[in-house]
Amino acid sequence: MTDIVMSPPVRRAGWIPGIATVAAVALYGWAILSAEEDWQVLGLLALAVIATVIGMVSGFGRSVQASWAAHESKLNGAALIGIVAVIAALSTQHFPLLMLSTMLLYFTASLGMNIQFGYTGMVNFAGAAFFGAGAYTAAVMGNVAWFPPLLTLVLGGVVSMALSLVLVFPIVRTTGHYAAVVTIAFGVLFKTFLEVNEILGGPQGLMVSSMRLLGWDFMDSPQIGGMKLSFYVNYALLCTALAALVFIAVRRLERSWLGLHMDAVRLDETAAACFGISVKKTKILAFLSGNMILGIAGALYGMMISFIAPSSFTFSDSLLMVSMVLLGGMGSPWGGALAAAIVILLPEKLQFLQEYRFLLFSVLVILVLLFRPDGLLPRQIRNYFPGARSRQ
Amino acid sequence: MDLGLIAQFLANGIVLGTMYALVAVGFTLFFGVLDVIKFSHGDVLMLGTFAGFTVWLGLEAVGIINPWLQLVVVLIASMVVTAAVGAAIAKWLVLPLKKAPPLNTLLVTLMLGTAIREAVRLFYPDGSNPKAFPALLPDASIDLGGFALRADSVILVVAGLLLIAGLNMMLNRTRLGLAIRAVAQDEETAQIMGINYMLVVLATFAIGSGVAAFAGVMNGLYYNEINFGMGLLLGLIGFSAAIVGGLGNLYGAILGGFLFAGLQVVGSALLPFASAYKDVFAFAVVIAIMAWKPTGLIPERASERV
Amino acid sequence: MTTSPLLEFTDLTKRFGGVTALDAFSMHLDRGEILGLIGPNGSGKTTSFNLLTGIYPATAGTIRFDGQEITNASPRQVYEAGIVRTFQRSRLCLELSIYDNIMIGDTSRLSQGLWANLVKRNSFRAEFDASFQKARDLVATFSGHLADRMFEPVGTLPMIERRRIEICRALVSAPRLLLLDEPSAGMTHDETDQLMRDILDVRARGNGLSIIIVEHEMGVIERITDRCVVLSYGRKIADGTYAEVASDAEVQNAYLGVD
Ligand SMILES: Nc1ncnc2c1ncn2[C@@H]1O[C@H](COP(=O)(O)OP(=O)(O)OP(=O)(O)O)[C@@H](O)[C@H]1O
Ligand SMILES: [Mg+2]
């Protein structure tokens, strides 16, 4: 009858649902991080499940999504403030801060793995090895007094990247299962090497000296208004900064032609090549940049926990990192944050679970792969300039 | 280096090679029929070996102590358990993911392997410690001038090789083998020709897993010890062997298995000051071979249709 | 110089194991020409596209494009020479948006550096805006109602729309030669007609696009091609206008399956 295309009137979503979510998550994060009794933790977990169900049924989830799409940069900024607020609220407590920092570093690592698994479709079953390469770099460089520790972080990334360079040739030539074997072999090789190498401390591992920045040693506790804070505040803030920086970089990567190349390579190598996209270059970029991020995160992790051993960088740990990417959702940065929180918090908070954590997460990932293959927070369709979509 | 030592290395390499080939064959069979990697293979064989071990404990408890009888019962028990678990995984985990990206199957079975491993560690009585596996084979040995050829090694290798030969014969001579090859070649056509697809897939997974259980028991008999982690390394090596040899090809798996064993043995012979580096060396060579022959030494023939 | 053919196959041969998919196939394509490549199932039409676009290496023979030999060039080099294609079995990235899919056809000409992509977001924005306009115009030509849905995933679209998007992806880089492999599969007569008119529309706007089209729908071939080449069992059995090849006895035999 008419040629006019009917489309529902598009009303730009407000920022309120987004801000409300950030505030709620920050509050929740503070609560669960400071909860001490099992019943408190279990209660909070039940609350999260109920809130999620209500959010999904009532459609609030969708309005949060819309709100986020419309005001992304503001809400990302709010999330950053939220994390800093949680750090401030916990500023005197060692253990919760250590956990939060670990979560942030695993989140950072998941961003790196996402470039590989999520965008480019390249398998990497040696995540813990590249993470460990960074940590061991930090341990070795800690003995070189004149070397600025901030540069050690960078160097951790560079070493991890240099190791990946050894693998680049087989990785780029092989696909699928054949590539999987290359990284698995490397992961096992790396851990065995650390175990038998006496210079790197053998199975006992190495001490790592702490981070120092502008003359400030991160082992020192900051004093504010006569109140002595936990020295982990230093690390928590630095981990936040690192996570934010990597988050921005990975987001921009995804929303660029390079990110599009990665998707094209993952979804159809042949077609990508027929349109001039260099499959090799794309894979090399993804493999190297992802592992560099893992190395940087690993270096800071080593400094923070101050003692590292090969047993923290095993094949099972690599699988745990892969689980993170899958649980959160392939290619979904926020999914990685959620998954990092689950993977780190659950076993730490519920000590009776500690022993069962590998079992728990492997079963969880199996269920996700079977019933929700896109992960807990599935990746959204690419939006190069969020907030500008309706403008076109 | 004296001859006796070389012979010792050689004998060791042959035992290991047989064991690895038995595991690799499973990977190749599964890949052949379904184009998937079932990474839990190693942990399933560990489970089977523990089942066999449990049965042995039971036999001891009821007073059946004839070692040959025990051996037969243990072998049957672990092969049956492994085969059943293998087929169950195929039915409920691998087939449902048939339409999903192949990576998902690899991941699901990787996670399942972890779950099995952890479950044995946590729930088997004292599961986190190694178990002393009984020496059920005669411990005689022949002295060949500075080198003791163990009777149990000879028996294990001969039995293992016979099993592989039997498998090969089954694939090439029997109706089931024909059906498996038909499905491997072209699933749709095979189904049109009236082959019971589900049955063939399950049978393949049962057979491949059962064969691996033999490797598990062999491992126990040879080292007189089993532990919850044995399947991870055996599975990893079997997978590497199958890949290095070239997936979907029985000979590739055998070649890969013996090659890997050879590398380990050469590694420990060449680096006597640091034989701990033997796995580092073996996996490094695996990576190098993948760089040189990205689809394995005996590559698959099919190319992607565009 | 300009009188030399744009594309020339000389004794092009491809064997897959025992199957000879192409057997000493020689032909040429003139500049600006629309050529129909026809033949029964399995006669080697897709294979000749695959050799031309560098997906499979040729067993023997040569391919020349615009005076340059491009036999066994990589798919990337072929693309850079200005040859693009669609695939017989649609090969879009279903999870990606319409815009992304179309841009896959053009991004390798845009900024490739990390710096330009990640840091200089303002100039990236300019590139994005220009490319968006271009992609949107193409979509508007082929299926107007999708022009305002550029960021919807392709996987939700019906097959016909996907075929159109695939053609947009091929055309967005303003190629010199377009290879269409059964573009109208699954379309009705009218839809096919519309599609062909749209393709000719885009061609008329540009700089003398040449087209090779593989098609089973003889009506389409008759209406739009300047010339036809007929393959049977990998060999060329006829070459001429549609009227000429249609009346050729050998062609009729090949199509009727009489050996
Ligand atoms: N990758 C491959 N491996 C083996 N054989 C192949 C391959 N690609 C094509 N063939 C064979 O080459 C021959 C020609 O196939 P091709 O796809 O070129 O035919 P076509 O003319 O496009 O047919 P259709 O009209 O059915 O699309 C067929 O016998 C086919 O089986
Ligand atoms: Mg074809």
XYZ file of N, CA, C and O in Angstrom, chain C residues 66-165:
400
model
N 45.015 -8.089 -18.100
C 45.489 -6.777 -18.474
C 46.976 -6.805 -18.838
O 47.757 -5.954 -18.424
N 47.359 -7.825 -19.593
C 48.736 -7.900 -20.062
C 49.704 -8.522 -19.080
O 50.819 -8.885 -19.444
N 49.298 -8.686 -17.805
C 50.188 -9.270 -16.801
C 49.842 -10.743 -16.610
O 48.674 -11.089 -16.554
N 50.882 -11.564 -16.438
C 50.563 -12.945 -16.111
C 50.220 -13.035 -14.627
O 50.954 -12.557 -13.772
N 49.084 -13.639 -14.317
C 48.695 -13.767 -12.903
C 48.427 -15.221 -12.540
O 47.749 -15.502 -11.551
N 48.938 -16.152 -13.338
C 48.756 -17.556 -12.987
C 49.315 -17.787 -11.583
O 50.435 -17.364 -11.290
N 48.545 -18.467 -10.760
C 48.979 -18.802 -9.401
C 49.355 -17.602 -8.540
O 50.116 -17.731 -7.592
N 48.825 -16.438 -8.886
C 49.001 -15.299 -7.980
C 48.177 -15.583 -6.722
O 47.267 -16.398 -6.743
N 48.508 -14.903 -5.628
C 47.742 -15.124 -4.401
C 46.397 -14.412 -4.528
O 46.259 -13.466 -5.307
N 45.396 -14.867 -3.769
C 44.086 -14.209 -3.827
C 44.200 -12.702 -3.616
O 43.488 -11.924 -4.244
N 45.121 -12.318 -2.751
C 45.316 -10.910 -2.444
C 45.805 -10.138 -3.676
O 45.305 -9.059 -3.986
N 46.779 -10.720 -4.372
C 47.295 -10.049 -5.574
C 46.201 -9.932 -6.627
O 46.083 -8.913 -7.310
N 45.398 -10.980 -6.738
C 44.317 -10.961 -7.721
C 43.336 -9.845 -7.394
O 42.905 -9.096 -8.268
N 43.030 -9.725 -6.104
C 42.114 -8.661 -5.673
C 42.712 -7.304 -5.997
O 42.028 -6.407 -6.497
N 44.008 -7.177 -5.709
C 44.630 -5.882 -5.936
C 44.682 -5.532 -7.423
O 44.700 -4.357 -7.790
N 44.682 -6.560 -8.262
C 44.637 -6.298 -9.700
C 43.257 -5.816 -10.128
O 43.074 -5.326 -11.237
N 42.253 -5.953 -9.254
C 40.920 -5.457 -9.579
C 39.921 -6.543 -9.933
O 38.936 -6.284 -10.625
N 40.175 -7.781 -9.478
C 39.235 -8.863 -9.754
C 38.539 -9.265 -8.456
O 39.205 -9.541 -7.462
N 37.227 -9.253 -8.455
C 36.488 -9.680 -7.267
C 35.433 -10.692 -7.676
O 35.108 -10.829 -8.852
N 34.910 -11.393 -6.670
C 33.971 -12.458 -7.010
C 32.881 -12.589 -5.957
O 32.993 -12.085 -4.836
N 31.844 -13.310 -6.332
C 30.906 -13.827 -5.340
C 31.067 -15.338 -5.354
O 31.692 -15.891 -6.254
N 30.519 -15.974 -4.343
C 30.697 -17.413 -4.226
C 29.378 -18.129 -4.482
O 28.315 -17.616 -4.157
N 29.512 -19.319 -5.038
C 28.313 -20.088 -5.352
C 27.530 -20.386 -4.076
O 26.331 -20.176 -4.019
N 28.249 -20.885 -3.054
C 27.622 -21.045 -1.744
C 27.965 -19.786 -0.973
O 29.114 -19.551 -0.656
N 26.952 -18.990 -0.692
C 27.171 -17.678 -0.084
C 28.179 -17.750 1.056
O 28.106 -18.608 1.922
N 29.130 -16.859 1.031
C 30.164 -16.856 2.071
C 30.223 -15.519 2.774
O 31.243 -14.862 2.787
N 29.123 -15.121 3.367
C 29.147 -13.902 4.160
C 29.484 -14.274 5.601
O 29.405 -15.434 5.983
N 29.866 -13.274 6.374
C 30.096 -13.507 7.793
C 28.788 -13.218 8.509
O 28.441 -12.062 8.730
N 28.054 -14.264 8.832
C 26.680 -14.090 9.288
C 26.556 -13.328 10.607
O 25.550 -12.693 10.854
N 27.580 -13.404 11.446
C 27.487 -12.713 12.731
C 27.716 -11.217 12.582
O 27.422 -10.460 13.488
N 28.313 -10.816 11.474
C 28.675 -9.408 11.321
C 27.541 -8.638 10.662
O 26.672 -9.206 10.007
N 27.601 -7.322 10.820
C 26.544 -6.478 10.281
C 26.656 -6.359 8.768
O 27.665 -6.737 8.167
N 25.613 -5.831 8.174
C 25.617 -5.594 6.737
C 26.807 -4.713 6.370
O 27.578 -5.007 5.449
N 26.956 -3.650 7.152
C 28.055 -2.719 6.868
C 29.401 -3.436 6.922
O 30.216 -3.315 6.009
N 29.631 -4.202 7.991
C 30.914 -4.888 8.129
C 31.171 -5.822 6.951
O 32.275 -5.877 6.409
N 30.135 -6.550 6.569
C 30.320 -7.485 5.474
C 30.703 -6.780 4.184
O 31.566 -7.235 3.448
N 30.051 -5.669 3.935
C 30.387 -4.943 2.716
C 31.793 -4.377 2.814
O 32.585 -4.437 1.873
N 32.125 -3.879 4.003
C 33.449 -3.271 4.163
C 34.584 -4.277 4.011
O 35.703 -3.905 3.661
N 34.303 -5.545 4.294
C 35.341 -6.549 4.091
C 35.844 -6.466 2.651
O 37.025 -6.687 2.383
N 34.957 -6.048 1.749
C 35.365 -5.905 0.364
C 36.270 -4.711 0.105
O 36.793 -4.565 -0.997
N 36.435 -3.851 1.075
C 37.159 -2.606 0.800
C 38.220 -2.250 1.839
O 39.087 -1.412 1.577
N 38.176 -2.864 3.029
C 39.047 -2.367 4.101
C 40.514 -2.506 3.806
O 41.315 -1.769 4.356
N 40.887 -3.473 2.980
C 42.322 -3.643 2.788
C 42.906 -2.458 2.024
O 44.113 -2.340 1.889
N 42.032 -1.559 1.538
C 42.551 -0.339 0.903
C 42.580 0.829 1.869
O 43.061 1.898 1.533
N 42.013 0.648 3.026
C 41.981 1.747 3.995
C 43.184 1.629 4.922
O 44.009 0.733 4.773
N 43.264 2.503 5.909
C 44.430 2.532 6.799
C 44.669 1.175 7.435
O 43.748 0.546 7.942
N 45.929 0.749 7.419
C 46.267 -0.557 7.966
C 47.091 -0.465 9.247
O 47.255 -1.454 9.935
N 47.629 0.707 9.523
C 48.555 0.802 10.645
C 47.842 0.794 11.990
O 46.677 1.170 12.087
N 48.568 0.356 13.025
C 48.000 0.372 14.368
C 47.739 1.810 14.798
O 46.713 2.124 15.389
N 48.675 2.659 14.485
C 48.570 4.064 14.889
C 47.327 4.695 14.275
O 46.506 5.291 14.969
N 47.193 4.530 12.982
C 46.072 5.151 12.287
C 44.742 4.588 12.764
O 43.736 5.282 12.817
N 44.716 3.310 13.119
C 43.463 2.684 13.510
C 43.095 2.946 14.956
O 41.927 3.072 15.297
N 44.129 2.973 15.824
C 43.831 3.022 17.256
C 43.973 4.411 17.850
O 43.254 4.765 18.777
N 44.901 5.177 17.329
C 45.205 6.439 18.002
C 44.567 7.625 17.288
O 43.891 8.437 17.896
N 44.756 7.677 15.976
C 44.225 8.840 15.250
C 42.757 8.607 14.921
O 42.383 8.396 13.771
N 41.921 8.644 15.963
C 40.531 8.264 15.756
C 39.769 9.290 14.930
O 38.727 8.974 14.347
N 40.256 10.531 14.836
C 39.521 11.508 14.051
C 39.651 11.247 12.563
O 38.676 11.313 11.824
N 40.872 10.899 12.145
C 41.005 10.618 10.719
C 40.372 9.260 10.409
O 39.841 9.043 9.320
N 40.383 8.385 11.408
C 39.673 7.122 11.201
C 38.187 7.386 11.009
O 37.528 6.806 10.158
N 37.701 8.329 11.800
C 36.292 8.693 11.696
C 35.947 9.188 10.289
O 34.909 8.851 9.719
N 36.853 9.968 9.728
C 36.608 10.492 8.384
C 36.549 9.331 7.385
O 35.670 9.277 6.516
N 37.465 8.395 7.537
C 37.473 7.226 6.657
C 36.177 6.440 6.802
O 35.575 6.002 5.826
N 35.779 6.300 8.057
C 34.553 5.561 8.336
C 33.355 6.226 7.673
O 32.552 5.580 6.996
N 33.244 7.538 7.850
C 32.094 8.250 7.292
C 32.027 8.094 5.776
O 30.962 7.824 5.216
N 33.186 8.261 5.136
C 33.200 8.161 3.673
C 32.797 6.760 3.241
O 31.988 6.570 2.328
N 33.358 5.761 3.915
C 33.076 4.391 3.505
C 31.620 4.041 3.803
O 30.987 3.316 3.054
N 31.114 4.600 4.884
C 29.720 4.304 5.222
C 28.797 4.806 4.122
O 27.881 4.114 3.683
N 29.091 6.004 3.658
C 28.276 6.579 2.594
C 28.299 5.687 1.359
O 27.277 5.394 0.753
N 29.511 5.233 1.036
C 29.678 4.414 -0.165
C 28.895 3.099 -0.012
O 28.155 2.686 -0.915
N 29.062 2.450 1.135
C 28.390 1.177 1.353
C 26.873 1.362 1.344
O 26.134 0.569 0.758
N 26.443 2.442 1.961
C 25.013 2.683 2.056
C 24.412 2.932 0.668
O 23.317 2.442 0.353
N 25.121 3.671 -0.156
C 24.629 3.923 -1.506
C 24.464 2.620 -2.272
O 23.477 2.421 -2.985
N 25.442 1.742 -2.115
C 25.346 0.461 -2.807
C 24.134 -0.326 -2.328
O 23.371 -0.866 -3.127
N 23.981 -0.388 -1.021
C 22.848 -1.130 -0.470
C 21.550 -0.505 -0.943
O 20.599 -1.207 -1.295
N 21.523 0.827 -0.991
C 20.311 1.499 -1.439
C 19.967 1.097 -2.869
O 18.803 0.956 -3.225
N 20.990 0.877 -3.688
C 20.743 0.468 -5.062
C 20.147 -0.940 -5.112
O 19.207 -1.205 -5.854
N 20.703 -1.853 -4.317
C 20.310 -3.255 -4.462
C 19.106 -3.637 -3.619
O 18.288 -4.437 -4.050
N 19.049 -3.144 -2.390
C 17.807 -3.380 -1.645
C 17.583 -2.218 -0.703
O 18.065 -2.204 0.425
N 16.824 -1.268 -1.224
C 16.634 0.015 -0.567
C 16.237 -0.092 0.890
O 16.724 0.665 1.726
N 15.392 -1.072 1.215
C 14.879 -1.094 2.582
C 15.951 -1.481 3.601
O 15.734 -1.345 4.806
N 17.112 -1.964 3.128
C 18.169 -2.315 4.071
C 19.095 -1.136 4.364
O 19.919 -1.203 5.268
N 18.934 -0.051 3.595
C 19.885 1.048 3.718
C 19.865 1.674 5.102
O 20.847 2.253 5.542
N 18.725 1.529 5.806
C 18.688 2.087 7.158
C 18.921 1.014 8.214
O 18.694 1.242 9.387
N 19.329 -0.144 7.758
C 19.566 -1.233 8.709
C 20.986 -1.766 8.554
O 21.235 -2.953 8.656
N 21.903 -0.834 8.330
C 23.278 -1.231 8.014
C 23.974 -1.961 9.153
O 24.967 -2.628 8.951
N 23.471 -1.788 10.363
C 24.156 -2.429 11.493
C 23.384 -3.607 12.054
O 23.473 -3.938 13.224
N 22.599 -4.233 11.170
C 21.953 -5.464 11.598
C 22.767 -6.642 11.103
O 23.375 -6.581 10.037
N 22.774 -7.736 11.874
C 23.571 -8.881 11.433
C 23.003 -9.500 10.162
O 21.781 -9.579 9.987
N 23.892 -9.908 9.290
C 23.487 -10.481 8.012
C 22.740 -11.797 8.219
O 21.877 -12.168 7.432
N 23.073 -12.487 9.316
C 22.465 -13.790 9.570
C 20.959 -13.748 9.692
O 20.288 -14.765 9.521
N 20.388 -12.559 9.981
C 18.945 -12.489 10.133
C 18.234 -12.246 8.797
O 17.014 -12.252 8.746
N 19.023 -12.021 7.747
C 18.398 -11.688 6.465
C 18.066 -12.956 5.680
O 18.750 -13.968 5.807
N 17.030 -12.875 4.841
C 16.748 -14.025 3.976
C 17.846 -14.193 2.913
O 18.601 -13.274 2.629
N 17.867 -15.379 2.331
C 18.923 -15.747 1.395
C 19.090 -14.736 0.250
O 20.202 -14.393 -0.138
N 17.970 -14.267 -0.278
C 18.049 -13.366 -1.436
C 18.812 -12.101 -1.072
O 19.658 -11.625 -1.819
N 18.491 -11.572 0.122
C 19.177 -10.352 0.551
C 20.660 -10.624 0.736
O 21.507 -9.796 0.414
N 20.964 -11.809 1.242
C 22.381 -12.105 1.429
C 23.115 -12.109 0.097
O 24.236 -11.631 -0.006
N 22.469 -12.644 -0.910
C 23.124 -12.646 -2.224
C 23.389 -11.219 -2.691
O 24.420 -10.918 -3.281
N 22.423 -10.349 -2.424
C 22.609 -8.951 -2.842
C 23.751 -8.309 -2.066
O 24.565 -7.585 -2.636
N 23.796 -8.583 -0.758
C 24.878 -8.007 0.063
C 26.225 -8.506 -0.459
O 27.212 -7.765 -0.516
